[in-house]
Amino acid sequence: MRAALLILAGLLLALQYRLWFGDGGFVENRRLQARVSALRSQVAEQEEGNRALEAEVQDLKHNLAAVEERARRDLGMIRRGEIYVMVVPQ
C-alpha cells in the first residue's frame, strides 16, 4: 500500500511539473501572453504610423500646394523670377 501511495505521489508530482514548467505549461503561457501584449502594442503604434502616412499620401495626391511645399523644402525648388537664398549657420 505504501509503495502504491509513493508511486501515485510521484506521478502527481511529475504531472504537476509538466503542468507548470513543461511545453504549454503555466510559465510558458504567461510568457507568451506577455509577448502577445507587447506585439499588440507594437502593431497599434505601426497602425497609427500607417494612418499618418496614408493621410500624407492623400494630401499629396489632392493638394498641389502640399506638393509644392515639399518640393521647396526637400528639393530646393524655386519658381521663375524667385531668388534662392541659403543662410549658412556660423
Short mmCIF file of C-alpha atoms in Angstrom, two decimals:
data_model
loop_
_atom_site.label_atom_id
_atom_site.label_comp_id
_atom_site.label_asym_id
_atom_site.label_seq_id
_atom_site.Cartn_x
_atom_site.Cartn_y
_atom_site.Cartn_z
CA MET A 1 0.00 0.00 0.00
CA ARG A 2 2.82 2.38 0.89
CA ALA A 3 4.60 1.69 -2.43
CA ALA A 4 1.40 2.40 -4.39
CA LEU A 5 0.95 5.66 -2.50
CA LEU A 6 4.54 6.69 -3.27
CA ILE A 7 4.07 5.82 -6.95
CA LEU A 8 0.85 7.86 -7.11
CA ALA A 9 2.54 10.80 -5.36
CA GLY A 10 5.44 10.59 -7.82
CA LEU A 11 3.06 10.55 -10.79
CA LEU A 12 1.17 13.50 -9.36
CA LEU A 13 4.40 15.46 -8.93
CA ALA A 14 5.50 14.59 -12.47
CA LEU A 15 2.17 15.74 -13.89
CA GLN A 16 2.26 18.93 -11.83
CA TYR A 17 5.78 19.65 -13.05
CA ARG A 18 4.63 19.31 -16.67
CA LEU A 19 1.60 21.47 -15.95
CA TRP A 20 3.70 24.30 -14.53
CA PHE A 21 7.02 24.07 -16.38
CA GLY A 22 6.51 21.80 -19.43
CA ASP A 23 5.63 22.68 -23.01
CA GLY A 24 2.38 24.61 -22.98
CA GLY A 25 2.56 24.90 -19.20
CA PHE A 26 1.63 27.79 -16.97
CA VAL A 27 5.04 29.52 -17.13
CA GLU A 28 5.22 29.35 -20.91
CA ASN A 29 1.62 30.52 -21.19
CA ARG A 30 2.39 33.61 -19.08
CA ARG A 31 5.49 34.37 -21.17
CA LEU A 32 3.51 34.06 -24.40
CA GLN A 33 0.73 36.28 -23.06
CA ALA A 34 3.28 38.98 -22.26
CA ARG A 35 4.76 38.67 -25.75
CA VAL A 36 1.31 38.89 -27.36
CA SER A 37 0.58 42.02 -25.35
CA ALA A 38 3.87 43.62 -26.42
CA LEU A 39 3.26 42.73 -30.06
CA ARG A 40 -0.28 44.13 -29.92
CA SER A 41 1.01 47.46 -28.67
CA GLN A 42 3.69 47.45 -31.37
CA VAL A 43 1.05 46.75 -34.02
CA ALA A 44 -1.11 49.59 -32.68
CA GLU A 45 1.84 52.00 -32.97
CA GLN A 46 2.56 50.86 -36.51
CA GLU A 47 -1.10 51.20 -37.49
CA GLU A 48 -1.07 54.77 -36.17
CA GLY A 49 2.03 55.48 -38.25
CA ASN A 50 0.36 53.93 -41.29
CA ARG A 51 -2.68 56.17 -40.83
CA ALA A 52 -0.43 59.24 -40.69
CA LEU A 53 1.39 58.16 -43.86
CA GLU A 54 -1.91 57.45 -45.62
CA ALA A 55 -3.15 60.94 -44.71
CA GLU A 56 0.08 62.43 -46.08
CA VAL A 57 -0.27 60.44 -49.32
CA GLN A 58 -3.87 61.62 -49.75
CA ASP A 59 -2.78 65.21 -49.09
CA LEU A 60 -0.06 64.96 -51.72
CA LYS A 61 -2.46 63.38 -54.23
CA HIS A 62 -5.13 66.05 -53.90
CA ASN A 63 -3.31 69.21 -52.80
CA LEU A 64 -0.81 70.75 -55.21
CA ALA A 65 0.25 73.30 -52.59
CA ALA A 66 1.45 70.43 -50.40
CA VAL A 67 3.46 69.03 -53.30
CA GLU A 68 4.99 72.45 -53.95
CA GLU A 69 5.83 72.96 -50.28
CA ARG A 70 7.54 69.59 -50.13
CA ALA A 71 9.47 70.25 -53.34
CA ARG A 72 10.63 73.61 -52.00
CA ARG A 73 11.67 72.18 -48.64
CA ASP A 74 13.24 68.90 -49.76
CA LEU A 75 14.44 69.61 -53.28
CA GLY A 76 15.16 73.35 -53.21
CA MET A 77 12.58 74.17 -55.90
CA ILE A 78 12.18 77.84 -56.84
CA ARG A 79 9.75 79.49 -59.22
CA ARG A 80 10.75 81.56 -62.20
CA GLY A 81 11.74 85.02 -61.01
CA GLU A 82 12.45 83.96 -57.43
CA ILE A 83 15.90 84.21 -55.92
CA TYR A 84 17.24 81.33 -53.84
CA VAL A 85 18.97 82.47 -50.65
CA MET A 86 20.78 80.00 -48.40
CA VAL A 87 21.66 81.08 -44.88
CA VAL A 88 24.69 79.25 -43.54
CA PRO A 89 24.79 78.92 -39.74
CA GLN A 90 28.04 80.02 -38.12
#
